[in-house]
Coordinates of C-alpha atoms in Angstrom, one line a residue:
X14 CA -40.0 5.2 -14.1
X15 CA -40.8 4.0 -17.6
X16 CA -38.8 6.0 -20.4
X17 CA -39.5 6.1 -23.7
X18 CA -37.2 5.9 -26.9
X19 CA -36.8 8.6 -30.0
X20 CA -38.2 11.6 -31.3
X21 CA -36.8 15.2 -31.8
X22 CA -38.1 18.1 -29.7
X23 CA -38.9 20.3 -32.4
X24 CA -42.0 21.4 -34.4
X25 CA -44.8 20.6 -31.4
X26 CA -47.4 22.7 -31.5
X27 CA -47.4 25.2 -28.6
X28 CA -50.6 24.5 -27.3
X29 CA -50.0 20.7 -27.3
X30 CA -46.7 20.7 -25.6
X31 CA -48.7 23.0 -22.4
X32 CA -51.6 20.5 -22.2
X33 CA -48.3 17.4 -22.1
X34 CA -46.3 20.1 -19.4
X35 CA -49.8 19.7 -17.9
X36 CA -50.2 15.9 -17.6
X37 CA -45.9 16.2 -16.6
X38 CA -46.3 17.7 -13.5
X39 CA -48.8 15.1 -12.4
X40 CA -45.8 12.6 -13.7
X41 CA -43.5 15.1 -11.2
X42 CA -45.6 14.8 -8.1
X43 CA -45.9 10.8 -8.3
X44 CA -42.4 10.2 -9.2
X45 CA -41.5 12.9 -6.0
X46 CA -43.9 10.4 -4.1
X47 CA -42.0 7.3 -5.4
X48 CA -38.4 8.6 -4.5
X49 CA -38.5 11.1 -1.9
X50 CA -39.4 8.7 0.9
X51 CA -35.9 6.6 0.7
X52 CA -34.3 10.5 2.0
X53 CA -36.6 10.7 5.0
X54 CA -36.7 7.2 6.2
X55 CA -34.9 8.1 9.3
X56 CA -37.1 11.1 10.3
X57 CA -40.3 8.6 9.5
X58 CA -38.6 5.7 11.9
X59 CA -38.1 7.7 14.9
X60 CA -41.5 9.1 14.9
X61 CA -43.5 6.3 14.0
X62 CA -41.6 4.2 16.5
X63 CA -40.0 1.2 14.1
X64 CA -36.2 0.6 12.9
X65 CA -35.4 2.1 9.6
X66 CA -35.5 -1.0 7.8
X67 CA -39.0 -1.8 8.8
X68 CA -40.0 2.0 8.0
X69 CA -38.3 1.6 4.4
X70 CA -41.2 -0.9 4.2
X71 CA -43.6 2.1 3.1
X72 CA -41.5 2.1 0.1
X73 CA -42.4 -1.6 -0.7
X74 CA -46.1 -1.0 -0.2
X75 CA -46.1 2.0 -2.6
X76 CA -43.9 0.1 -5.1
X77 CA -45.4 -3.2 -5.5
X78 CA -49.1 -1.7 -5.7
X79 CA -48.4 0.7 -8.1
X80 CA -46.5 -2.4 -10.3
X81 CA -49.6 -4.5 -9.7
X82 CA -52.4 -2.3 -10.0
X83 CA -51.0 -0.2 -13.6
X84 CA -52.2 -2.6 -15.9
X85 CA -55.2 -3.6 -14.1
X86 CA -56.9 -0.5 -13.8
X87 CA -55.4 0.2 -17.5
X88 CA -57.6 -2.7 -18.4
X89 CA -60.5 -2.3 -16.3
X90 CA -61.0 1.3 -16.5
X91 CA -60.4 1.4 -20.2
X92 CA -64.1 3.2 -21.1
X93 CA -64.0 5.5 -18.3
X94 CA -63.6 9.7 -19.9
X95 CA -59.7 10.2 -20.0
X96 CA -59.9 13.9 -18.1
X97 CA -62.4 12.1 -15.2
X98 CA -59.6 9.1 -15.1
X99 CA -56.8 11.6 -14.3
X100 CA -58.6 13.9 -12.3
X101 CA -59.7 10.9 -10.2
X102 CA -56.2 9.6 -10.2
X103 CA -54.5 12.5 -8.5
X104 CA -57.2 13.2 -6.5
X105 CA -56.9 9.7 -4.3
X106 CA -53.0 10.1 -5.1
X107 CA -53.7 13.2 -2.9
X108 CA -55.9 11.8 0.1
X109 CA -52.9 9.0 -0.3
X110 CA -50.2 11.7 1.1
X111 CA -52.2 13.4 2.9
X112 CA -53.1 10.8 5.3
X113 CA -50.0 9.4 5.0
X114 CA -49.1 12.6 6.6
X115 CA -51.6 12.8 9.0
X116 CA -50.7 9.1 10.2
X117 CA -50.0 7.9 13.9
X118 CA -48.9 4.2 13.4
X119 CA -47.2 2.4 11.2
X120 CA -49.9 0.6 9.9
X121 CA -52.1 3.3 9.1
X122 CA -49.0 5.3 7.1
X123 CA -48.6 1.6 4.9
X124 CA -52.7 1.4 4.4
X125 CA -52.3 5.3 2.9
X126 CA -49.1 4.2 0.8
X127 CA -51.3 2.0 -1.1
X128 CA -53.5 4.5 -1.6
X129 CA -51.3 7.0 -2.9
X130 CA -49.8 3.8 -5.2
X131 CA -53.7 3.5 -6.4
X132 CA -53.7 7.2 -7.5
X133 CA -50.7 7.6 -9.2
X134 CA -51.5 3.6 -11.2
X135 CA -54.7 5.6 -12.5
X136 CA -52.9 8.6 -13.8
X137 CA -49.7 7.1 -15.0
X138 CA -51.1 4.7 -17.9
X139 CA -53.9 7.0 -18.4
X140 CA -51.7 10.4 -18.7
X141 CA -49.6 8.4 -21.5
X142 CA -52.5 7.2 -23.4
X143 CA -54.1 10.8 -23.0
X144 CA -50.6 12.1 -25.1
X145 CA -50.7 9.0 -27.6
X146 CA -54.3 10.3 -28.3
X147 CA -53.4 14.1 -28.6
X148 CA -50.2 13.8 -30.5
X149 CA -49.3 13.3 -34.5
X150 CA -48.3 10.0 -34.7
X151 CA -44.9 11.2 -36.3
X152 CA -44.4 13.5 -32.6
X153 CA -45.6 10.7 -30.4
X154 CA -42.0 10.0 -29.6
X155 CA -41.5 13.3 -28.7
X156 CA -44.8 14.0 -27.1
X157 CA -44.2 11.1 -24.7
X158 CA -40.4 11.9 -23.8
X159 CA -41.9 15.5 -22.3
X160 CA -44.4 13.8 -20.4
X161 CA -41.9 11.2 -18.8
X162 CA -39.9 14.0 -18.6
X163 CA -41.8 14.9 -15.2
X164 CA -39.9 11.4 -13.8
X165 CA -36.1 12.6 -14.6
X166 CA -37.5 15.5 -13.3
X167 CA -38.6 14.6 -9.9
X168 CA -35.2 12.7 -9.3
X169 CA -33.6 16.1 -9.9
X170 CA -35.4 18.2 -8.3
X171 CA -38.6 16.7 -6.3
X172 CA -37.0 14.7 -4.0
X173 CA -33.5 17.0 -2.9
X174 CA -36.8 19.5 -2.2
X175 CA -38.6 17.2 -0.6
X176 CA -35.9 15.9 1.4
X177 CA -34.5 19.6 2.4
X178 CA -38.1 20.3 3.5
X179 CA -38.4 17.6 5.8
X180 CA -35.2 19.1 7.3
X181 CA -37.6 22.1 8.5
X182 CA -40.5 20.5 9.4
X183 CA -40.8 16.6 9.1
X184 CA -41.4 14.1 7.5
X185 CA -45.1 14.8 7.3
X186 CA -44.5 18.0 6.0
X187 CA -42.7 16.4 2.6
X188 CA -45.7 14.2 2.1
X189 CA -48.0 17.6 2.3
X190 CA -45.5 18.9 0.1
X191 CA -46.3 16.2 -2.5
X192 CA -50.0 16.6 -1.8
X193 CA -49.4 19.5 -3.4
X194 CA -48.0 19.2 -6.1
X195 CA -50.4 16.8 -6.9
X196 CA -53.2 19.6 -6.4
X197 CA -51.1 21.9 -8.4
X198 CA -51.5 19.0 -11.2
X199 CA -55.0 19.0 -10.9
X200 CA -55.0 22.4 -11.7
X201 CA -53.0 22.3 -15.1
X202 CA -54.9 19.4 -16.1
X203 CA -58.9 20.8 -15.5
X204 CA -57.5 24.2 -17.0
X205 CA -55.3 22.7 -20.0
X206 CA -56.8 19.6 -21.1
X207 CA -60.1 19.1 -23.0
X208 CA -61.9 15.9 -23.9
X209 CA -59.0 13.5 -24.5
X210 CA -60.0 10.5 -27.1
X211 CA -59.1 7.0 -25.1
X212 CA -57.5 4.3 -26.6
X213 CA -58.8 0.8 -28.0
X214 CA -59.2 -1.1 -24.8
X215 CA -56.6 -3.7 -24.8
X216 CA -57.8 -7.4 -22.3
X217 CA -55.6 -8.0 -19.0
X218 CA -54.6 -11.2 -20.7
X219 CA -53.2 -9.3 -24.0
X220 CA -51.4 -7.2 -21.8
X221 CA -49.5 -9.9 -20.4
X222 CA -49.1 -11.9 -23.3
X223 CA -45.6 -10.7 -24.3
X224 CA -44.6 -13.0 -20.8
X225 CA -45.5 -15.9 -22.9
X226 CA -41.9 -15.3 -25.0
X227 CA -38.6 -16.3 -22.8
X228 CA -36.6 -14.0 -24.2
X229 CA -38.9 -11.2 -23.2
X230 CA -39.6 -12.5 -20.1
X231 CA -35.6 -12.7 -19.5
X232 CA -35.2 -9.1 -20.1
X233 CA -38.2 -7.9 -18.0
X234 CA -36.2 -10.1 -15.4
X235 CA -32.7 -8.0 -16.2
X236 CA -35.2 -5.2 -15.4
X237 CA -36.8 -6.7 -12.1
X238 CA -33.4 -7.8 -10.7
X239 CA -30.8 -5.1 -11.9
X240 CA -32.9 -2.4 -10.1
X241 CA -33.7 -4.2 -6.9
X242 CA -29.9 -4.5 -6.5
X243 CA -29.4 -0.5 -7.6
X244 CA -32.4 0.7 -5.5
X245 CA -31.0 -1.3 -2.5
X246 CA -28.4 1.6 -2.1
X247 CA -30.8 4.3 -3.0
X248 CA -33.3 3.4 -0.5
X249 CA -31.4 3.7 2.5
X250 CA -29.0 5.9 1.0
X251 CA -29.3 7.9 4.5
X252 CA -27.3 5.5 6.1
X253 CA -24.7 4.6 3.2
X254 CA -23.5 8.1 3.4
X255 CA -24.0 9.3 6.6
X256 CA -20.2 9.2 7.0
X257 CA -20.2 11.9 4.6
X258 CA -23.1 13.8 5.0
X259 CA -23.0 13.7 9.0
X260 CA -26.5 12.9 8.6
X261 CA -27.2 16.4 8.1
X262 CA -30.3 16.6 5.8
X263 CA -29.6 19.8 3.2
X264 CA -26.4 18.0 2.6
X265 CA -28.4 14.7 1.6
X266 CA -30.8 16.8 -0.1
X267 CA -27.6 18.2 -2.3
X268 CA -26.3 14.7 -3.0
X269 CA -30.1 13.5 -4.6
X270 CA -30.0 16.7 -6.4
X271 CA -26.3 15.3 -7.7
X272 CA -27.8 12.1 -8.1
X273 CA -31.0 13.2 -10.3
X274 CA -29.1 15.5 -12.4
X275 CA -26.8 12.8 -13.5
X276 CA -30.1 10.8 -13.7
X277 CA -31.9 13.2 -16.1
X278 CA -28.1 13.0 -17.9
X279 CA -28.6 9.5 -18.7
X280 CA -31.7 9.2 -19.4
X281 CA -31.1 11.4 -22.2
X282 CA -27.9 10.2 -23.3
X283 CA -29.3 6.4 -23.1
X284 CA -31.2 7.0 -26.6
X285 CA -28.1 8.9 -28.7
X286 CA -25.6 5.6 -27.4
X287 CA -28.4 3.5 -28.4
X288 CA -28.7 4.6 -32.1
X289 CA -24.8 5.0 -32.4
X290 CA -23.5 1.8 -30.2
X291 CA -26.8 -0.6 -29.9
X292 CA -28.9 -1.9 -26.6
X293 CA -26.2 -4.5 -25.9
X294 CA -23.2 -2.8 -25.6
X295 CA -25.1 0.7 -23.4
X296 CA -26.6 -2.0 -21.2
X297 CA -23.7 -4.0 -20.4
X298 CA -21.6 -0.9 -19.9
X299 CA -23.8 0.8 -17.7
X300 CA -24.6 -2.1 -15.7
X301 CA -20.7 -2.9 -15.5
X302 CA -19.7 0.5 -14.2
X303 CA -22.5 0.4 -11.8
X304 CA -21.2 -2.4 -10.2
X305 CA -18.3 -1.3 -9.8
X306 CA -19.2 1.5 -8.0
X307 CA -21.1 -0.1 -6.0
X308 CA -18.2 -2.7 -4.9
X309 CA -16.3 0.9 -4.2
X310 CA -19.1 2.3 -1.9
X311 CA -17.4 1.6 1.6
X312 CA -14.4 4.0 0.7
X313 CA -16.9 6.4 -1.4
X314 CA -19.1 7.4 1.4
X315 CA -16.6 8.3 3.6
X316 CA -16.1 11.7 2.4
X317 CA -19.0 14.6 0.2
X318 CA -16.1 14.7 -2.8
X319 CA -16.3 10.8 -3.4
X320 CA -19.7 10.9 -2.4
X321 CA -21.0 13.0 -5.2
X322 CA -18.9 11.6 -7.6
X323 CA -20.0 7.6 -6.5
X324 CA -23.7 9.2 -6.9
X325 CA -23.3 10.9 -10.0
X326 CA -21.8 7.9 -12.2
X327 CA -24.7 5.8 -10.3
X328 CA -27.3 8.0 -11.4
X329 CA -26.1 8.1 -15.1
X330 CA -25.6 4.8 -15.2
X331 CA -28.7 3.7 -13.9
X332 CA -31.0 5.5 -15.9
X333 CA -28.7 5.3 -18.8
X334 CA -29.8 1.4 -19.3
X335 CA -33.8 1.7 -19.6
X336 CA -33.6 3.1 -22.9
X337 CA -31.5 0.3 -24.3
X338 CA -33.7 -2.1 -22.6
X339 CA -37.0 -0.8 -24.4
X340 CA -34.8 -1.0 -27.6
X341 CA -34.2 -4.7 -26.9
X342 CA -37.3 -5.1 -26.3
X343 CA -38.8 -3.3 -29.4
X344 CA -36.4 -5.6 -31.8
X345 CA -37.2 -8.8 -29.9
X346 CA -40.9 -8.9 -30.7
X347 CA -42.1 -5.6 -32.6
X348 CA -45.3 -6.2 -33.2
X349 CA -46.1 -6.6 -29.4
X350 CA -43.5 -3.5 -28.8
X351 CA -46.0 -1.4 -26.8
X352 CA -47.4 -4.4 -24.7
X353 CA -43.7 -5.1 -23.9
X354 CA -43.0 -2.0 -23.1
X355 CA -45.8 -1.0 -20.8
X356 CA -44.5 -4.4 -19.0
X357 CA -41.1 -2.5 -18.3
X358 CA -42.5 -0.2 -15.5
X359 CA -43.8 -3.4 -13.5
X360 CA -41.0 -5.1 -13.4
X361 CA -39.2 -1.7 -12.6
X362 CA -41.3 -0.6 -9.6
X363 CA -41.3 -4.4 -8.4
X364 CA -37.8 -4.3 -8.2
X365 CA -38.0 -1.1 -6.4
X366 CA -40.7 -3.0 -4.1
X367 CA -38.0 -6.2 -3.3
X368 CA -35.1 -3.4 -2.4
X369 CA -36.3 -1.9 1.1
X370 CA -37.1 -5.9 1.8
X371 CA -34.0 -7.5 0.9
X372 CA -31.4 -4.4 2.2
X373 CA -33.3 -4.8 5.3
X374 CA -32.6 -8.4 5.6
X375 CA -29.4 -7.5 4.7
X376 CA -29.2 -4.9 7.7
X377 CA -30.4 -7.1 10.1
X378 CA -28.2 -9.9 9.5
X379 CA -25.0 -8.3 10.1
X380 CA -24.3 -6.4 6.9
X381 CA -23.5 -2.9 8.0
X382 CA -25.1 0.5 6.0
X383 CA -21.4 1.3 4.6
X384 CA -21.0 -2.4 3.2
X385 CA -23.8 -2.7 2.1
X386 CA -23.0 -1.9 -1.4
X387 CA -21.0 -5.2 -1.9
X388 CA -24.4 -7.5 -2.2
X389 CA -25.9 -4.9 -3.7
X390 CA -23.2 -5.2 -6.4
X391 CA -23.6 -8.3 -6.8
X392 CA -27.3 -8.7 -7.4
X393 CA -26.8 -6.3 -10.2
X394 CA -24.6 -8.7 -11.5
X395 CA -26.8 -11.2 -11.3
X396 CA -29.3 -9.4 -13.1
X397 CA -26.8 -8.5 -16.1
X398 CA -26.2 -12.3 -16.5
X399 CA -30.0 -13.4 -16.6
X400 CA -30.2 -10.2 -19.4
X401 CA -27.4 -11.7 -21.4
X402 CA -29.0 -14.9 -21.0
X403 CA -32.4 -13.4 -23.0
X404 CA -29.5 -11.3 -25.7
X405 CA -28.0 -14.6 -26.3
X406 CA -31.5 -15.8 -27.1
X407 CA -32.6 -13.5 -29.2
X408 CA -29.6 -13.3 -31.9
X409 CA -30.2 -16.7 -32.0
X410 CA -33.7 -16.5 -33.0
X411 CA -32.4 -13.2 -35.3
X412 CA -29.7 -15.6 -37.1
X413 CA -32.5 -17.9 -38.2
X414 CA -35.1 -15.9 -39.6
X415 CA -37.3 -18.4 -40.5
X416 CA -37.3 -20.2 -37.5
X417 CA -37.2 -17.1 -35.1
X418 CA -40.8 -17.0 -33.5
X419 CA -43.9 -15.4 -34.5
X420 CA -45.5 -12.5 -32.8
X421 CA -48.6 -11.0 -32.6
X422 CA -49.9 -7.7 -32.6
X423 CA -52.8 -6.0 -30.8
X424 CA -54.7 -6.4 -34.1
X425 CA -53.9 -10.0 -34.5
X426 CA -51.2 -10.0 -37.4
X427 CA -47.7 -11.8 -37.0
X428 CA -44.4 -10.3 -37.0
X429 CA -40.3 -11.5 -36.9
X430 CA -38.4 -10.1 -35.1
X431 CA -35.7 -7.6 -36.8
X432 CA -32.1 -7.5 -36.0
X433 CA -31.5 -6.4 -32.6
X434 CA -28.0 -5.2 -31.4

């Protein structure tokens, strides 16, 4: 789910922006795989004998590997060809689905989640560094916003598919379908891509370095809790609404579609209200409006109407604040911008990870599915606070120049922080 800020879509050369659609629908199959399991939950408990919130597990295990394991094999597998790295990526992202299809226990489908995570931490780092490497570096904005593109696009459109199919068939049948669209990526990528130059390989402990600065490490934490509190909802989202989808599965499939439309909405929208109103205002906003939808979710799911509309704002709002957050980022320590950055998509997918774990607890302690937006709510909340905790900390630093900390880049030279609204 990382998202990337600026650039204008115009003047790419074609050929470029088909061997980027290329490495995107790679991006598309592994966001699919990240989402589209929290829409067939049910369908995966009944047969696999286990309650929903123990099945919603498999969302954990996919989650939390694929936070862990990014920069690590980023690191480690920094000298292998790029086109080999990728092709190997969504290869074992496939055998990942596939036996997670093909699985009779519980156990076995978890063990393949992790595989699948495995797969899609290969491609993910290596795909961006693959369009860093192709692209001018006055279209690397641009060139990286079509590739993520692949993401928005998944929550639009990957998972209401993926969801619908499993109406037909299964459950199993939605991970085949992922399988391929995976194979369908290794397609465009062996036909499309050529040798692709890799990147300056960067240490495990440079990566993390930017954890070092509080104020960073506060709004990686914003990040971290904010979307464990909005994925709670969205990973048994089955269950919210059931009241107004009759737990009839095209109908669910049509409210992700609303969801990921609104999605791709703000995620586009969150750079243009960056530039014009600044990082603090779009965050606090969209993190505002999101609780209190949220709070409003035990009279929203009662009927398709409020429903679509509850999802919609969520969706915008949502991905409406990663933008900002990479801005804050960016102006907090610019000469580690990238570093930070790449942090974002960690802390992202191990927020994802804590949701299925703490809406289960949540579920099995008395909080009913319809309710269950009020804690949810709340630990957005709680993430907003710890973010304007890190804002608060970073003016400060801004309002004293000369004593606002000193950063350092990949290439060893210092940098202060500039002004960061």
């Amino acid at each position: 789910m990382a998202h990337v800020t600026g650039g204008k879509p115009e003047n790419l050369e074609t050929g470029l922006v088909l061997r980027i659609l290329a490495l995107a629908l790679g991006m598309f199959a592994i966001g699919t795989d990240s989402f589209v399991v929290a829409g067939i939950l049910p369908s995966v408990a009944r047969d696999l004998d286990v309650s929903v919130s123990t099945s919603a597990r498999l969302i954990t295990a996919y989650a939390l590997a694929y936070a862990i394991l990014s920069p690590v094999i980023a690191t480690f597998a920094a000298r292998v060809p790029r086109k080999l790295l990728l092709l190997t990526g969504l290869g074992v992202f496939i055998a990942g689905n596939i036996g997670t299809g093909l699985s009779q226990t519980y156990e076995v489908a978890m063990a393949f989640r992790v595989v699948a995570a495995l797969g899609g931490a290969i491609y993910t780092p290596t795909a961006a560094g693959a369009v860093v490497g192709l692209a001018p570096t006055e279209k690397r904005a641009t060139a990286l916003s079509i590739l993520f593109g692949g993401l928005s696009a998944a929550t639009a459109l990957g998972t209401p598919i993926g969801t619908w199919i499993s109406g037909y068939t299964d459950w199993r049948g939605t991970m085949y379908f992922v399988a391929a669209v995976g194979l369908a990526g290794v397609i465009a990528v062996l036909v499309s891509l050529r040798a692709v130059p890799a990147p300056p390989p960067v240490r495990l402990r440079q990566r993390l370095s930017p954890l070092t600065d509080v104020r960073i490490g506060l709004t990686l934490a914003l990040v971290l809790v904010a979307y464990c509190g909005l994925f709670i909802l969205y990973t048994y989202i089955s269950q919210v609404f059931a009241p107004a989808t009759g737990r009839d599965t095209t109908t669910l499939a049509w409210l992700l579609f609303a969801f990921g439309a609104a999605a791709t909405v703000g995620n586009l929208a969150g750079g243009r209200l960056t530039d014009r109103f600044g990082n603090h205002i779009v965050i606090n906003t969209a993190g505002i409006v999101a609780v209190a939808v949220f709070a409003t979710t035990p009279w929203t799911n009662r009927h398709l109407a409020t429903a679509v509309v509850a999802m919609s704002i969520w969706g915008v709002c949502g991905w409406a604040m990663l933008v900002p957050i990479q801005d804050r980022l960016v102006g907090a320590r610019p000469a580690a911008a990238q570093l930070s950055i790449s942090l974002v998509s960690s802390a992202n997918y191990i927020g994802v990870s804590l949701a299925p774990v703490v809406g289960g607890f949540l579920l099995d302690h008395g909080v009913s599915a319809g309710r269950l937006g009020l804690p949810a709510a709340g630990i957005v909340a709680v993430g907003l606070v710890i973010g304007e905790i890190g804002y608060v900390l970073i003016r400060r630093d801004q309002a004293r120049p000369h004593a606002a900390p000193v950063a350092l880049s990949t290439d060893g030279r210092s940098s202060d922080a500039p002004a960061n609204r």
